Tab-separated table of C-alpha atoms in Angstrom:
chain	number	residue	atom	x	y	z
A	141	UNK	CA	25.672	4.209	-58.625
A	142	UNK	CA	28.572	4.246	-56.940
A	143	UNK	CA	27.488	5.025	-53.180
A	144	UNK	CA	29.779	3.630	-50.559
A	145	UNK	CA	28.536	2.293	-47.408
A	146	UNK	CA	28.741	-0.255	-44.953
A	147	UNK	CA	27.680	-3.608	-45.463
A	148	UNK	CA	26.407	-5.807	-42.462
A	149	UNK	CA	25.694	-9.651	-43.691
A	150	UNK	CA	24.005	-10.874	-40.697
A	151	UNK	CA	25.742	-13.520	-40.010
A	152	UNK	CA	29.579	-12.658	-38.846
A	153	UNK	CA	30.077	-9.261	-37.256
A	154	UNK	CA	33.048	-8.345	-39.527
A	155	UNK	CA	31.679	-4.875	-41.547
A	156	UNK	CA	32.703	-4.558	-45.248
A	157	UNK	CA	33.018	-1.229	-46.935
A	158	UNK	CA	30.989	-1.890	-49.997
A	159	UNK	CA	29.674	0.272	-53.282
A	160	UNK	CA	26.239	0.334	-54.370
A	161	UNK	CA	24.740	0.235	-58.077
A	162	UNK	CA	21.038	-0.080	-58.932
A	163	UNK	CA	20.228	-2.317	-61.676
A	164	UNK	CA	17.223	-0.784	-63.609
A	165	UNK	CA	16.617	-3.441	-66.217
A	166	UNK	CA	16.049	-6.529	-63.251
A	167	UNK	CA	14.807	-3.939	-60.300
A	168	UNK	CA	17.664	-4.794	-57.866
A	169	UNK	CA	20.415	-3.364	-55.841
A	170	UNK	CA	24.011	-4.589	-55.956
A	171	UNK	CA	26.383	-4.631	-53.389
A	172	UNK	CA	30.397	-4.894	-54.687
A	173	UNK	CA	33.292	-4.948	-52.024
A	174	UNK	CA	34.398	-1.750	-51.759
A	175	UNK	CA	38.570	-3.249	-53.077
A	176	UNK	CA	37.719	-5.816	-55.523
A	177	UNK	CA	34.315	-4.656	-56.917
A	178	UNK	CA	32.808	-8.512	-56.790
A	179	UNK	CA	29.494	-8.677	-56.327
A	180	UNK	CA	28.705	-9.406	-52.015
A	181	UNK	CA	24.380	-9.765	-52.518
A	182	UNK	CA	22.119	-9.192	-55.242
A	183	UNK	CA	18.851	-7.452	-53.208
A	184	UNK	CA	15.724	-6.928	-54.927
A	185	UNK	CA	14.061	-3.363	-54.929
A	186	UNK	CA	10.457	-3.703	-53.604
A	187	UNK	CA	11.817	-6.325	-51.246
A	188	UNK	CA	13.913	-3.421	-49.505
A	189	UNK	CA	13.228	-1.692	-46.342
A	190	UNK	CA	14.125	1.288	-44.474
A	191	UNK	CA	15.910	0.303	-40.840
A	192	UNK	CA	15.544	2.549	-37.486
A	193	UNK	CA	19.037	4.409	-37.395
A	194	UNK	CA	20.520	4.398	-34.412
A	195	UNK	CA	21.944	8.281	-35.585
A	196	UNK	CA	20.124	10.707	-37.213
A	197	UNK	CA	22.321	11.376	-40.240
A	198	UNK	CA	22.524	7.468	-41.643
A	199	UNK	CA	20.065	5.658	-43.601
A	200	UNK	CA	20.027	1.840	-42.932
A	201	UNK	CA	18.921	-0.843	-45.425
A	202	UNK	CA	17.181	-4.386	-44.372
A	203	UNK	CA	15.834	-6.770	-47.149
A	204	UNK	CA	13.357	-9.683	-46.911
A	205	UNK	CA	14.944	-13.121	-47.042
A	206	UNK	CA	18.038	-12.574	-45.475
A	207	UNK	CA	19.660	-13.226	-42.404
A	208	UNK	CA	17.953	-10.084	-39.665
A	209	UNK	CA	20.983	-8.401	-38.891
A	210	UNK	CA	21.725	-7.947	-42.755
A	211	UNK	CA	21.878	-4.128	-43.245
A	212	UNK	CA	23.343	-1.447	-45.440
A	213	UNK	CA	24.512	1.734	-43.553
A	214	UNK	CA	24.718	4.349	-45.727
A	215	UNK	CA	26.373	7.543	-43.638
A	216	UNK	CA	26.976	10.811	-46.083
A	217	UNK	CA	23.515	12.948	-46.257
A	218	UNK	CA	24.402	13.663	-50.507
A	219	UNK	CA	23.860	9.504	-50.514
A	220	UNK	CA	21.204	9.215	-48.799
A	221	UNK	CA	18.772	11.280	-51.006
A	222	UNK	CA	20.232	9.727	-54.074
A	223	UNK	CA	19.507	6.415	-52.394
A	224	UNK	CA	15.568	7.776	-52.070
A	225	UNK	CA	15.663	9.194	-55.131
A	226	UNK	CA	16.656	6.065	-56.724
A	227	UNK	CA	13.978	3.681	-54.686
A	228	UNK	CA	11.044	5.429	-54.444
A	229	UNK	CA	9.503	2.566	-53.240
A	230	UNK	CA	11.507	2.721	-50.172
A	231	UNK	CA	10.153	6.515	-49.260
A	232	UNK	CA	6.930	5.210	-49.417
A	233	UNK	CA	7.373	2.058	-47.029
A	234	UNK	CA	9.011	4.022	-44.943
A	235	UNK	CA	5.724	7.006	-45.013
A	236	UNK	CA	3.404	3.990	-44.511
A	237	UNK	CA	6.177	2.632	-41.644
A	238	UNK	CA	5.983	5.970	-39.491
A	239	UNK	CA	2.181	6.132	-40.141
A	240	UNK	CA	2.044	1.984	-38.478
A	241	UNK	CA	4.196	3.393	-35.392
A	242	UNK	CA	2.363	6.724	-35.218
A	243	UNK	CA	-1.467	4.158	-35.180
A	244	UNK	CA	0.473	2.059	-33.107
A	245	UNK	CA	1.628	4.273	-30.043
A	246	UNK	CA	-2.534	5.972	-30.450
A	247	UNK	CA	-3.443	3.023	-29.967
A	248	UNK	CA	-0.904	2.039	-26.921
A	249	UNK	CA	-1.869	5.397	-25.618
A	250	UNK	CA	-5.811	4.395	-25.845
A	251	UNK	CA	-5.020	1.118	-24.435
A	252	UNK	CA	-3.152	2.661	-21.200
A	253	UNK	CA	-6.304	5.592	-20.426
A	254	UNK	CA	-8.685	2.571	-20.626
A	255	UNK	CA	-6.660	0.912	-18.816
A	256	UNK	CA	-6.217	3.662	-15.975
A	257	UNK	CA	-9.392	4.640	-16.170
A	258	UNK	CA	-10.983	0.673	-15.473
A	259	UNK	CA	-8.234	0.895	-12.357
A	260	UNK	CA	-9.925	4.476	-11.090
A	261	UNK	CA	-13.422	3.758	-11.679
A	262	UNK	CA	-14.392	0.257	-13.111
A	263	UNK	CA	-13.024	-1.867	-10.579
A	264	UNK	CA	-14.255	-0.152	-7.788
A	265	UNK	CA	-17.549	0.464	-9.142
A	266	UNK	CA	-17.943	-3.278	-10.042
A	267	UNK	CA	-16.226	-3.791	-6.616
A	268	UNK	CA	-19.431	-2.291	-4.895
A	269	UNK	CA	-21.661	-4.157	-6.959
A	270	UNK	CA	-20.320	-7.569	-6.296
A	271	UNK	CA	-20.103	-6.961	-2.641
A	272	UNK	CA	-23.853	-7.865	-2.700
A	273	UNK	CA	-23.291	-11.282	-4.378
A	274	UNK	CA	-20.543	-12.741	-1.623
A	275	UNK	CA	-23.007	-14.563	1.176
A	276	UNK	CA	-22.389	-13.226	4.258
A	277	UNK	CA	-21.036	-16.975	5.950
A	278	UNK	CA	-18.754	-17.258	3.125
A	279	UNK	CA	-17.443	-12.973	4.412
A	280	UNK	CA	-17.061	-14.093	8.006
A	281	UNK	CA	-15.175	-17.413	7.291
A	282	UNK	CA	-12.504	-15.322	5.240
A	283	UNK	CA	-12.439	-12.838	8.136
A	284	UNK	CA	-11.666	-15.186	10.788
A	285	UNK	CA	-8.974	-17.104	8.249
A	286	UNK	CA	-7.087	-13.566	8.115
A	287	UNK	CA	-7.623	-12.790	11.492
A	288	UNK	CA	-6.210	-16.030	12.937
A	289	UNK	CA	-3.606	-14.998	10.568
A	290	UNK	CA	-2.858	-11.844	12.076
A	291	UNK	CA	-3.176	-12.334	15.489
A	292	UNK	CA	-0.621	-15.495	15.128
A	293	UNK	CA	2.012	-13.000	13.698
A	294	UNK	CA	1.116	-10.868	16.769
A	295	UNK	CA	1.177	-13.318	19.611
A	296	UNK	CA	3.858	-15.490	17.970
A	297	UNK	CA	3.888	-18.335	20.091
A	298	UNK	CA	0.003	-18.200	20.722
A	299	UNK	CA	-2.760	-16.258	20.090
A	300	UNK	CA	-3.000	-12.461	20.357
A	301	UNK	CA	-2.844	-10.611	23.250
A	302	UNK	CA	-5.789	-9.802	24.086
A	303	UNK	CA	-6.183	-6.854	26.397
A	304	UNK	CA	-8.646	-8.286	28.860
A	305	UNK	CA	-9.361	-11.968	27.383
A	306	UNK	CA	-12.264	-11.820	29.795
A	307	UNK	CA	-16.027	-11.400	27.966
A	308	UNK	CA	-17.620	-11.060	30.985
A	309	UNK	CA	-15.547	-7.568	32.386
A	310	UNK	CA	-16.754	-4.161	32.833
A	311	UNK	CA	-14.613	-2.993	29.665
A	312	UNK	CA	-15.493	-5.404	27.357
A	313	UNK	CA	-19.557	-5.522	28.319
A	314	UNK	CA	-19.096	-1.847	27.624
A	315	UNK	CA	-17.509	-1.906	24.076
A	316	UNK	CA	-20.532	-4.325	23.514
A	317	UNK	CA	-23.420	-3.162	24.267
A	318	UNK	CA	-21.936	0.239	22.843
A	319	UNK	CA	-21.560	-1.603	19.324
A	320	UNK	CA	-24.723	-3.274	19.451
A	321	UNK	CA	-26.215	0.178	20.150
A	322	UNK	CA	-24.692	1.838	17.065
A	323	UNK	CA	-25.491	-1.312	15.381
A	324	UNK	CA	-28.933	-0.765	16.487
A	325	UNK	CA	-31.142	-0.443	13.280
A	326	UNK	CA	-28.095	-0.565	10.688
A	327	UNK	CA	-29.886	-4.549	9.439
A	328	UNK	CA	-26.082	-5.778	9.467
A	329	UNK	CA	-25.951	-9.566	8.905
A	330	UNK	CA	-22.670	-9.579	10.762
A	331	UNK	CA	-22.279	-11.267	14.902
A	332	UNK	CA	-19.316	-8.051	16.170
A	333	UNK	CA	-16.439	-9.553	17.112
A	334	UNK	CA	-14.172	-6.855	19.016
A	335	UNK	CA	-11.261	-7.527	20.079
A	336	UNK	CA	-8.729	-5.363	21.977
A	337	UNK	CA	-5.471	-6.443	21.484
A	338	UNK	CA	-1.742	-5.132	22.884
A	339	UNK	CA	0.311	-3.041	20.222
A	340	UNK	CA	3.024	-0.630	20.279
A	341	UNK	CA	1.376	1.052	16.863
A	342	UNK	CA	-1.755	3.252	17.114
A	343	UNK	CA	-4.134	1.892	15.087
A	344	UNK	CA	-7.819	-0.001	14.819
A	345	UNK	CA	-8.997	-1.587	11.607
A	346	UNK	CA	-12.378	-3.796	10.335
A	347	UNK	CA	-11.746	-6.976	8.522
A	348	UNK	CA	-14.858	-8.383	6.598
A	349	UNK	CA	-17.130	-10.331	8.392
A	350	UNK	CA	-17.577	-8.239	11.185
A	351	UNK	CA	-14.052	-8.688	12.986
A	352	UNK	CA	-13.129	-5.034	14.139
A	353	UNK	CA	-8.970	-4.458	15.982
A	354	UNK	CA	-8.374	-1.938	18.422
A	355	UNK	CA	-4.402	-1.845	19.023
A	356	UNK	CA	-3.832	-0.678	23.237
A	357	UNK	CA	-1.552	2.278	21.638
A	358	UNK	CA	-4.704	3.793	19.965
A	359	UNK	CA	-6.366	3.121	23.128
A	360	UNK	CA	-3.785	5.123	25.254
A	361	UNK	CA	-3.994	7.789	23.033
A	362	UNK	CA	-7.828	8.354	23.557
A	363	UNK	CA	-8.091	11.342	25.675
A	364	UNK	CA	-11.904	11.650	25.894
A	365	UNK	CA	-14.891	8.982	25.141
A	366	UNK	CA	-15.714	11.149	22.033
A	367	UNK	CA	-12.434	10.184	20.499
A	368	UNK	CA	-12.997	6.427	21.101
A	369	UNK	CA	-16.607	6.228	20.056
A	370	UNK	CA	-15.856	8.047	16.761
A	371	UNK	CA	-12.916	5.427	15.767
A	372	UNK	CA	-14.842	2.833	17.100
A	373	UNK	CA	-18.565	3.284	15.148
A	374	UNK	CA	-16.451	4.519	12.008
A	375	UNK	CA	-14.877	1.407	11.997
A	376	UNK	CA	-18.435	-0.052	12.417
A	377	UNK	CA	-19.464	1.891	9.550
A	378	UNK	CA	-16.572	-0.303	7.889
A	379	UNK	CA	-18.506	-3.623	8.765
A	380	UNK	CA	-22.368	-2.185	7.502
A	381	UNK	CA	-20.850	-1.001	4.386
A	382	UNK	CA	-19.146	-4.688	4.003
A	383	UNK	CA	-16.125	-2.110	2.725
A	384	UNK	CA	-13.056	-4.869	3.494
A	385	UNK	CA	-14.849	-7.290	1.436
A	386	UNK	CA	-15.221	-4.333	-0.999
A	387	UNK	CA	-11.384	-3.801	-0.640
A	388	UNK	CA	-10.793	-7.650	-1.871
A	389	UNK	CA	-12.880	-7.778	-4.557
A	390	UNK	CA	-11.511	-4.512	-5.763
A	391	UNK	CA	-7.410	-5.540	-5.234
A	392	UNK	CA	-8.526	-8.908	-6.994
A	393	UNK	CA	-10.120	-7.127	-9.445
A	394	UNK	CA	-6.818	-5.120	-9.998
A	395	UNK	CA	-4.498	-8.292	-9.877
A	396	UNK	CA	-6.843	-9.863	-12.597
A	397	UNK	CA	-6.339	-6.473	-14.636
A	398	UNK	CA	-2.496	-6.360	-14.225
A	399	UNK	CA	-2.507	-10.038	-14.869
A	400	UNK	CA	-4.516	-9.958	-18.457
A	401	UNK	CA	-1.424	-6.886	-19.075
A	402	UNK	CA	1.349	-8.681	-18.267
A	403	UNK	CA	0.136	-12.289	-19.510
A	404	UNK	CA	0.110	-13.657	-15.957
A	405	UNK	CA	-2.917	-15.156	-15.659
A	406	UNK	CA	-2.553	-18.083	-13.285
A	407	UNK	CA	-3.737	-16.622	-10.536
A	408	UNK	CA	-0.588	-15.350	-8.566
A	409	UNK	CA	-0.770	-11.877	-9.816
A	410	UNK	CA	-4.142	-11.824	-7.843
A	411	UNK	CA	-3.388	-13.568	-4.308
A	412	UNK	CA	-0.294	-11.453	-4.261
A	413	UNK	CA	-0.902	-8.525	-1.636
A	414	UNK	CA	-4.720	-9.824	-0.627
A	415	UNK	CA	-3.558	-10.732	3.009
A	416	UNK	CA	-1.984	-6.941	3.603
A	417	UNK	CA	-4.573	-5.025	1.663
A	418	UNK	CA	-6.889	-6.919	4.628
A	419	UNK	CA	-5.477	-5.765	7.347
A	420	UNK	CA	-4.070	-2.668	6.463
A	421	UNK	CA	-6.782	-1.155	4.516
A	422	UNK	CA	-7.014	2.494	2.887
A	423	UNK	CA	-10.641	2.463	1.975
A	424	UNK	CA	-11.404	4.782	-0.709
A	425	UNK	CA	-12.355	8.740	0.049
A	426	UNK	CA	-15.627	7.365	-0.518
A	427	UNK	CA	-15.267	4.231	1.954
A	428	UNK	CA	-14.307	6.723	4.355
A	429	UNK	CA	-17.006	9.531	3.998
A	430	UNK	CA	-19.317	6.282	4.275
A	431	UNK	CA	-18.383	5.441	7.394
A	432	UNK	CA	-17.879	8.977	8.774
A	433	UNK	CA	-21.369	9.719	8.015
A	434	UNK	CA	-22.412	5.982	9.937
A	435	UNK	CA	-20.805	7.381	13.323
A	436	UNK	CA	-22.721	10.699	12.585
A	437	UNK	CA	-25.657	8.900	12.633
A	438	UNK	CA	-24.597	6.886	15.684
A	439	UNK	CA	-23.221	10.379	17.422
A	440	UNK	CA	-26.785	11.366	17.246
A	441	UNK	CA	-28.458	8.415	18.939
A	442	UNK	CA	-25.943	7.976	21.772
A	443	UNK	CA	-24.491	11.913	22.489
A	444	UNK	CA	-20.825	11.705	21.213
A	445	UNK	CA	-18.743	13.914	19.286
A	446	UNK	CA	-18.150	12.301	15.857
A	447	UNK	CA	-15.273	15.430	15.833
A	448	UNK	CA	-13.672	13.759	18.204
A	449	UNK	CA	-12.306	10.543	16.271
A	450	UNK	CA	-10.155	14.083	14.088
A	451	UNK	CA	-8.940	15.125	16.805
A	452	UNK	CA	-7.406	11.726	17.728
A	453	UNK	CA	-6.276	10.942	14.239
A	454	UNK	CA	-4.264	14.375	14.302
A	455	UNK	CA	-2.725	13.437	17.592
A	456	UNK	CA	-1.419	10.530	16.342
A	457	UNK	CA	0.040	11.816	13.096
A	458	UNK	CA	1.929	14.286	14.896
A	459	UNK	CA	4.129	10.967	16.294
A	460	UNK	CA	7.255	10.717	14.460
A	461	UNK	CA	7.455	8.892	10.735
A	462	UNK	CA	7.963	5.631	11.089
A	463	UNK	CA	5.126	5.567	13.980
A	464	UNK	CA	2.882	7.575	11.469
A	465	UNK	CA	3.553	5.438	8.791
A	466	UNK	CA	2.189	2.346	10.218
A	467	UNK	CA	-1.012	4.062	12.543
A	468	UNK	CA	-4.689	5.230	11.908
A	469	UNK	CA	-3.783	8.877	10.157
A	470	UNK	CA	-1.908	5.953	6.990
A	471	UNK	CA	-4.677	3.602	6.578
A	472	UNK	CA	-7.331	6.637	7.379
A	473	UNK	CA	-5.846	9.642	5.979
A	474	UNK	CA	-7.872	12.637	7.292
A	475	UNK	CA	-8.006	14.785	3.917
A	476	UNK	CA	-9.366	18.458	4.955
A	477	UNK	CA	-12.917	17.948	3.615
A	478	UNK	CA	-13.424	14.829	5.848
A	479	UNK	CA	-12.125	16.936	9.091
A	480	UNK	CA	-14.699	19.733	8.226
A	481	UNK	CA	-17.668	17.635	7.402
A	482	UNK	CA	-16.727	16.077	10.731
A	483	UNK	CA	-16.559	19.044	12.513
A	484	UNK	CA	-20.371	20.299	10.576
A	485	UNK	CA	-21.969	16.985	11.746
A	486	UNK	CA	-21.000	17.446	15.156
A	487	UNK	CA	-22.517	20.680	15.220
A	488	UNK	CA	-26.072	18.457	14.676
A	489	UNK	CA	-25.682	16.423	17.680
A	490	UNK	CA	-28.846	17.007	19.369
A	491	UNK	CA	-28.894	18.303	22.940
A	492	UNK	CA	-29.661	16.599	26.435
A	493	UNK	CA	-28.399	12.964	25.842
A	494	UNK	CA	-26.535	10.719	28.156
A	495	UNK	CA	-22.831	9.754	26.923
A	496	UNK	CA	-21.932	6.994	25.600
A	497	UNK	CA	-19.906	5.922	28.806
A	498	UNK	CA	-20.390	6.593	32.480
A	499	UNK	CA	-17.559	7.670	34.431
A	500	UNK	CA	-16.593	3.916	35.717
A	501	UNK	CA	-17.466	2.534	32.303
A	502	UNK	CA	-14.871	4.472	30.160
A	503	UNK	CA	-12.696	4.315	33.501
A	504	UNK	CA	-12.330	0.528	32.669
A	505	UNK	CA	-11.728	1.180	29.508
A	506	UNK	CA	-8.553	3.076	29.571
A	507	UNK	CA	-6.596	1.375	32.347
A	508	UNK	CA	-8.172	-2.300	30.372
A	509	UNK	CA	-4.721	-2.806	28.807
A	510	UNK	CA	-3.256	-1.402	32.446
A	511	UNK	CA	-2.766	2.162	34.165
A	512	UNK	CA	-3.559	5.081	31.504
């Protein structure tokens, strides 16, 4: 056959220049040293297979039963054609291997698409169904635990720095009364615990189990009753619909999905990031829509403008990038369709109702963290 090639025996790094011959009687490829013609190896034709080449013009061959690194490399295009013509079974193997690789690629694409669909639709759907199976008492304990951890971080060496620790003060009584009025008829199993704490970040969020936190920086930016009432009613909407618990289950489900893909089923991937998810929850568009609708329903009864929340979020969003990244604008992103929906809901407000707070009550709330 006299085909020149490079030979790697798979045992040492040396490369040997060889001449290839085909023994038709034995159906074997003979590998002879190009210098002294001694036989270096005999490869059975039926065991030879093509190996992916680093260069397109090369043909690389391996063989079963030899070290994994054993290779024959043929560089000349004419010699490649001669080898393929002499070993017709090799062409068929290459065709089968290409088909196998194509099937693997298709299966991988289908698997990836399935994972993406499960992440986008399956996990949230299961979470929304599963949240009803969680006992309210268990959810309350979870929210309390997360709340204590968060307050410990905010307070550094002590409890969270409440703006007004006296539950009987006019500001706290007014907030509690307003929250009870908002929740009237909602059928929520949770006892509300609303805290206004000192923080330079303009934010508000609801934890599982009825805990709601309002940061002083957000209260300072609220210019009207409508803005504060809208944000608080919106957070209470998350409580009613149990979005915090739903988000936690969804995150845990995503962790399990990632753990399944990566082979990590020890629970590490499930637990990672859950605390951050509860505190810095970016609810789905559907969850935000539900909370907006709940706030709008409360606005019809309590005579505040639900679109005030949109004004407040837009004002917070006008801050610098760092503030915006940590603020209500980020955790409750105001899309254009949400803003338009809130403005449409505001036009449905009935007239002739008393505002949610008296002038004295609103002044007490505005100054509970210090002069506004």
